[in-house]
């Protein structure tokens, strides 16, 4: 009898181990919850992706909405071909450089080097914007780096000429 009981006990234990009694799991409900969780996860994931797409699509419009002040930065008659002058734009803490290139065109850039923020200067002899910190060179025509460590172009200042006066009207990053 006791052997039989033991045999029964063993079979019961195998079919229903002790941990199942301590931690009962209702598999049908468990599957149901998992499915619901999955749908919740997919819905929230889709919403997040849709939101991120909306934000990415809105960024260019927000940038366009940034308004820059219009400020007179120099006189065209005071800048000979190959000459340059300094000014601050859009705030007093943003140094910029205005250059009249050898063809007579006026261009302006942020004076802050895109490598490690030293001030670039105009080199008429080399027809370049030069950063003395690490010998970085930018083209005068486009502000594009072509020698030294800088890899990003200088932010360009939009200019407008009215009569003799030159105005800064915006920044192209
Ligand atoms: S800071 Fe201008 S080249 Fe390094």
PDB file of N, CA, C and O and ligand atoms in Angstrom, residues 113-118 120 131 133-136 138 149-150, ligand 1:
ATOM      1  N   UNK A 113      35.620  79.148 -36.635  1.00  0.00           N
ATOM      2  CA  UNK A 113      36.076  77.962 -37.371  1.00  0.00           C
ATOM      3  C   UNK A 113      35.246  76.753 -36.964  1.00  0.00           C
ATOM      4  O   UNK A 113      34.953  76.550 -35.784  1.00  0.00           O
ATOM      5  N   UNK A 114      34.881  75.926 -37.951  1.00  0.00           N
ATOM      6  CA  UNK A 114      34.044  74.756 -37.664  1.00  0.00           C
ATOM      7  C   UNK A 114      34.848  73.589 -37.100  1.00  0.00           C
ATOM      8  O   UNK A 114      34.285  72.545 -36.824  1.00  0.00           O
ATOM      9  N   UNK A 115      36.156  73.776 -36.916  1.00  0.00           N
ATOM     10  CA  UNK A 115      36.946  72.723 -36.283  1.00  0.00           C
ATOM     11  C   UNK A 115      36.860  72.878 -34.759  1.00  0.00           C
ATOM     12  O   UNK A 115      36.123  72.148 -34.116  1.00  0.00           O
ATOM     13  N   UNK A 116      37.565  73.848 -34.206  1.00  0.00           N
ATOM     14  CA  UNK A 116      37.538  74.029 -32.747  1.00  0.00           C
ATOM     15  C   UNK A 116      37.291  75.485 -32.358  1.00  0.00           C
ATOM     16  O   UNK A 116      37.750  75.950 -31.313  1.00  0.00           O
ATOM     17  N   UNK A 117      36.584  76.208 -33.241  1.00  0.00           N
ATOM     18  CA  UNK A 117      36.038  77.534 -32.910  1.00  0.00           C
ATOM     19  C   UNK A 117      37.046  78.676 -32.796  1.00  0.00           C
ATOM     20  O   UNK A 117      36.744  79.703 -32.176  1.00  0.00           O
ATOM     21  N   UNK A 118      38.234  78.542 -33.370  1.00  0.00           N
ATOM     22  CA  UNK A 118      39.118  79.705 -33.448  1.00  0.00           C
ATOM     23  C   UNK A 118      38.536  80.683 -34.475  1.00  0.00           C
ATOM     24  O   UNK A 118      37.642  80.333 -35.228  1.00  0.00           O
ATOM     25  N   UNK A 120      38.554  82.650 -37.873  1.00  0.00           N
ATOM     26  CA  UNK A 120      39.193  82.612 -39.190  1.00  0.00           C
ATOM     27  C   UNK A 120      39.477  84.042 -39.636  1.00  0.00           C
ATOM     28  O   UNK A 120      38.780  84.978 -39.248  1.00  0.00           O
ATOM     29  N   UNK A 131      42.393  79.656 -40.880  1.00  0.00           N
ATOM     30  CA  UNK A 131      42.318  79.505 -39.427  1.00  0.00           C
ATOM     31  C   UNK A 131      43.732  79.214 -38.920  1.00  0.00           C
ATOM     32  O   UNK A 131      44.291  78.152 -39.208  1.00  0.00           O
ATOM     33  N   UNK A 133      44.857  78.482 -36.001  1.00  0.00           N
ATOM     34  CA  UNK A 133      45.032  77.516 -34.903  1.00  0.00           C
ATOM     35  C   UNK A 133      45.627  76.196 -35.391  1.00  0.00           C
ATOM     36  O   UNK A 133      46.563  75.679 -34.793  1.00  0.00           O
ATOM     37  N   UNK A 134      45.052  75.642 -36.476  1.00  0.00           N
ATOM     38  CA  UNK A 134      45.555  74.349 -36.970  1.00  0.00           C
ATOM     39  C   UNK A 134      45.708  74.373 -38.488  1.00  0.00           C
ATOM     40  O   UNK A 134      45.567  73.344 -39.147  1.00  0.00           O
ATOM     41  N   UNK A 135      45.939  75.579 -39.028  1.00  0.00           N
ATOM     42  CA  UNK A 135      46.128  75.738 -40.477  1.00  0.00           C
ATOM     43  C   UNK A 135      44.959  75.207 -41.298  1.00  0.00           C
ATOM     44  O   UNK A 135      45.138  74.433 -42.238  1.00  0.00           O
ATOM     45  N   UNK A 136      43.763  75.602 -40.908  1.00  0.00           N
ATOM     46  CA  UNK A 136      42.581  75.239 -41.687  1.00  0.00           C
ATOM     47  C   UNK A 136      42.317  76.278 -42.759  1.00  0.00           C
ATOM     48  O   UNK A 136      42.510  77.479 -42.527  1.00  0.00           O
ATOM     49  N   UNK A 138      39.498  77.648 -45.848  1.00  0.00           N
ATOM     50  CA  UNK A 138      38.146  77.615 -46.420  1.00  0.00           C
ATOM     51  C   UNK A 138      38.155  78.466 -47.689  1.00  0.00           C
ATOM     52  O   UNK A 138      38.855  79.484 -47.750  1.00  0.00           O
ATOM     53  N   UNK A 149      42.281  70.526 -40.719  1.00  0.00           N
ATOM     54  CA  UNK A 149      41.314  69.630 -40.070  1.00  0.00           C
ATOM     55  C   UNK A 149      39.824  69.943 -40.249  1.00  0.00           C
ATOM     56  O   UNK A 149      39.011  69.035 -40.101  1.00  0.00           O
ATOM     57  N   UNK A 150      39.397  71.175 -40.559  1.00  0.00           N
ATOM     58  CA  UNK A 150      37.940  71.397 -40.633  1.00  0.00           C
ATOM     59  C   UNK A 150      37.286  70.542 -41.725  1.00  0.00           C
ATOM     60  O   UNK A 150      37.856  70.364 -42.813  1.00  0.00           O
TER      61      UNK A 150
HETATM   62  S1  LIG B   1      40.230  75.580 -34.915  1.00  0.00           S
HETATM   63 FE1  LIG B   1      40.371  76.134 -36.952  1.00  0.00          FE
HETATM   64  S2  LIG B   1      41.589  74.627 -37.830  1.00  0.00           S
HETATM   65 FE2  LIG B   1      41.392  74.008 -35.786  1.00  0.00          FE
END
